[in-house]
Amino acid sequence: MAAKEQKLDTFTWEGKDRKGNKTSGETSSASQALLKAQLRKQGITPKKIKKKSKPLFGGNKKITPFDIATFTRQMATMMKAGVPLVQSFDIVADGLENKGLQELVIALRDDVSAGNSFAAALKQHPKHFDDLYCNLVESGESAGALEGMLDRVATYLEKTENLKRKVKKAMTYPISVIIVAIIVTSILLVKVVPQFEALFQGFGADLPAFTQFVIGISEWLQKWWIVALIGIILFFTGFKAAKRKSQKFSDIVDKYILKLPVVGLILDRSAVAKFARVLSTTFASGVPLVDALDSVSRATGNAVYRDAIVFIKTEVSSGTQLQTAMRQTGVFPVLAVQLTSIGEESGNLDEMLSKVADQYEAEVDDLVDNLTALMEPMIMAVLGVLVGGLIIAMYLPIFQMGSAVG
C-alpha cells in the first residue's frame, strides 16, 4: 500500500558549506528536523532555519494531471540530453510557475538526493503519481533505461490528457445548452410574463389554455423560485454523491450513458482509446500482459469496459488469445479486435495497440468537432422554441381579442 503523502512546508535557511562559505536557500520539507538532516547530507551546516509564511491570497496552485504530464516530458528531455537526475530536478523546478508543482519537484529531488530511487520518491506522493506511473518508472530504473521510459510515460500522459479534454469539451456543450435554456426561460417567466398578466386582468374574458398554463408556471416560479433552485442543486449534488459512494449506481450510470446519442459514442470510443493506449505503453515497457490488464481495467473510466477487461484478464490467464477474449466481450469495435489480432500474429502487439489508440483518438476528435457543429444550431433551435412559445402564449389573448373585434 502506498505511503500517505506528506504535507510539505517551505523553509528559508542560512548556513555554511564544506569550505566555510556562507550559503542560503529556500527548500520544501515535511519538518524543520528533516530539513536539517537533508542539508547536512549535502554538506551544509545549517545556522538558521525559518518557516516561510504562506501568502494570504494566491497560494499554491492546484497540481493537475496535465502538470504531471508536462513535468514528465521535461524530465525525459533533460535526461535524454545527458543531464544527471538530481540536476534535472533543479532545472525543471526553476522553470515552473506553478508553486505547488515546484514544491513537489523539490521534494522529489530531496528524496532522491537522500539516496532513494526515483520510483520510491514518487510513491511518497500517491495523490499525483498512481501505481501505473510508479511501476513504469521502477521498470525503467531496473532496466537502466529511465530516460526512454520517461519519454514513453510522457507520451502516454499527454495523449491521455488530450483525450480527456476532448471528452470534457463534448460533455460541456450539451450541459451549456440546458443551463442557458433554463436561465433564459426563468428570466422571461419571472420578469416578462407578469407584465402581460397585469395587462390581461383588464380584458374581462377567459384566457386561452396555453396562456393560463404559462401564467400558472410564472406565478409558481415567482413564489417558489428559491425552492426550485435548492431542489436543482440538491438533485445534482445527490447524484454526484451517489455516483461516488455507490458502486452499483455508478455502474448503472456508466452503462446507460454509453447509449446516449453522439455523446455515448464519444465516451465509448474514448474508452477503447484509453484501453489501447495504456496496454500498449505497459506491454512495450516489459510488463507481462496479464499484469498490464490490471492497470488497464482502472484506466478506461467506464464500468462496462472495466468488467470487460476483467473478463479478458481471466481468459488470457487461462491461455486464450487477447483478440479472442476481446471479441467474446462483445463491447470492442471490430477494427480494434482485427488490429489486435494482427499485432498478436506478427509479434508487434504494442505497436498495433498504439495504432488502435491513434485511430480511436482521431475518431473522438472528429466526433467532438461534429458535435460542436451540431450543437450550435441546436442551441438556437431550443432557445427559439422556448422564447417563441412564451411570446405566442402572451400574444394569443391579444390576437383573439383582435379577431373578436373584427
Coordinates of N, CA and C in Angstrom, one line a residue, residues 1 50 95-96 121 128 140 174 217 227 245 262 271 284 290-291 301 312-313 372 392:
M1 N 0.8 -1.2 0.0 CA 0.0 0.0 0.0 C 0.9 1.2 0.0
K50 N 14.0 29.0 9.0 CA 12.7 29.7 9.4 C 11.6 29.2 8.4
G95 N 12.1 26.4 -13.7 CA 11.3 26.9 -14.8 C 9.8 26.8 -14.6
L96 N 9.4 26.3 -13.4 CA 8.0 26.1 -13.2 C 7.3 27.4 -12.5
A121 N 10.7 7.7 -4.5 CA 10.3 9.1 -4.2 C 8.9 9.4 -4.7
H128 N -0.5 12.3 -6.8 CA -0.1 12.8 -8.1 C 0.4 11.7 -9.0
G140 N 11.8 1.1 -15.6 CA 12.9 1.8 -16.4 C 14.2 1.9 -15.6
P174 N -23.6 20.1 -24.4 CA -25.0 19.8 -24.1 C -25.4 20.4 -22.8
I217 N -47.3 28.7 -14.4 CA -45.9 28.4 -14.2 C -45.1 29.6 -13.7
V227 N -37.1 27.5 -3.7 CA -37.3 26.1 -3.5 C -36.8 25.3 -4.8
K245 N -20.3 7.3 -4.1 CA -20.3 6.4 -2.9 C -20.9 5.0 -3.3
V262 N -24.6 10.3 -29.8 CA -23.4 11.1 -30.1 C -22.5 11.1 -28.8
A271 N -13.0 5.3 -24.4 CA -12.7 4.1 -23.5 C -11.8 3.1 -24.3
A284 N 4.8 -2.5 -23.9 CA 6.1 -2.1 -24.5 C 7.1 -1.9 -23.5
V290 N -0.9 -10.1 -18.6 CA -1.9 -10.3 -17.5 C -1.8 -9.2 -16.5
D291 N -0.5 -8.8 -16.1 CA -0.3 -7.7 -15.1 C -0.7 -6.4 -15.7
G301 N -12.1 4.3 -17.3 CA -13.1 5.3 -16.8 C -14.5 4.9 -17.0
I312 N -11.4 -10.3 -19.8 CA -10.3 -10.6 -20.7 C -9.1 -11.1 -20.0
K313 N -8.8 -10.5 -18.8 CA -7.7 -11.0 -18.0 C -7.9 -12.4 -17.6
T372 N -19.9 19.7 -31.9 CA -19.8 21.2 -31.7 C -20.5 21.9 -32.8
I392 N -45.8 33.5 -28.0 CA -47.1 33.1 -28.5 C -48.1 33.1 -27.4

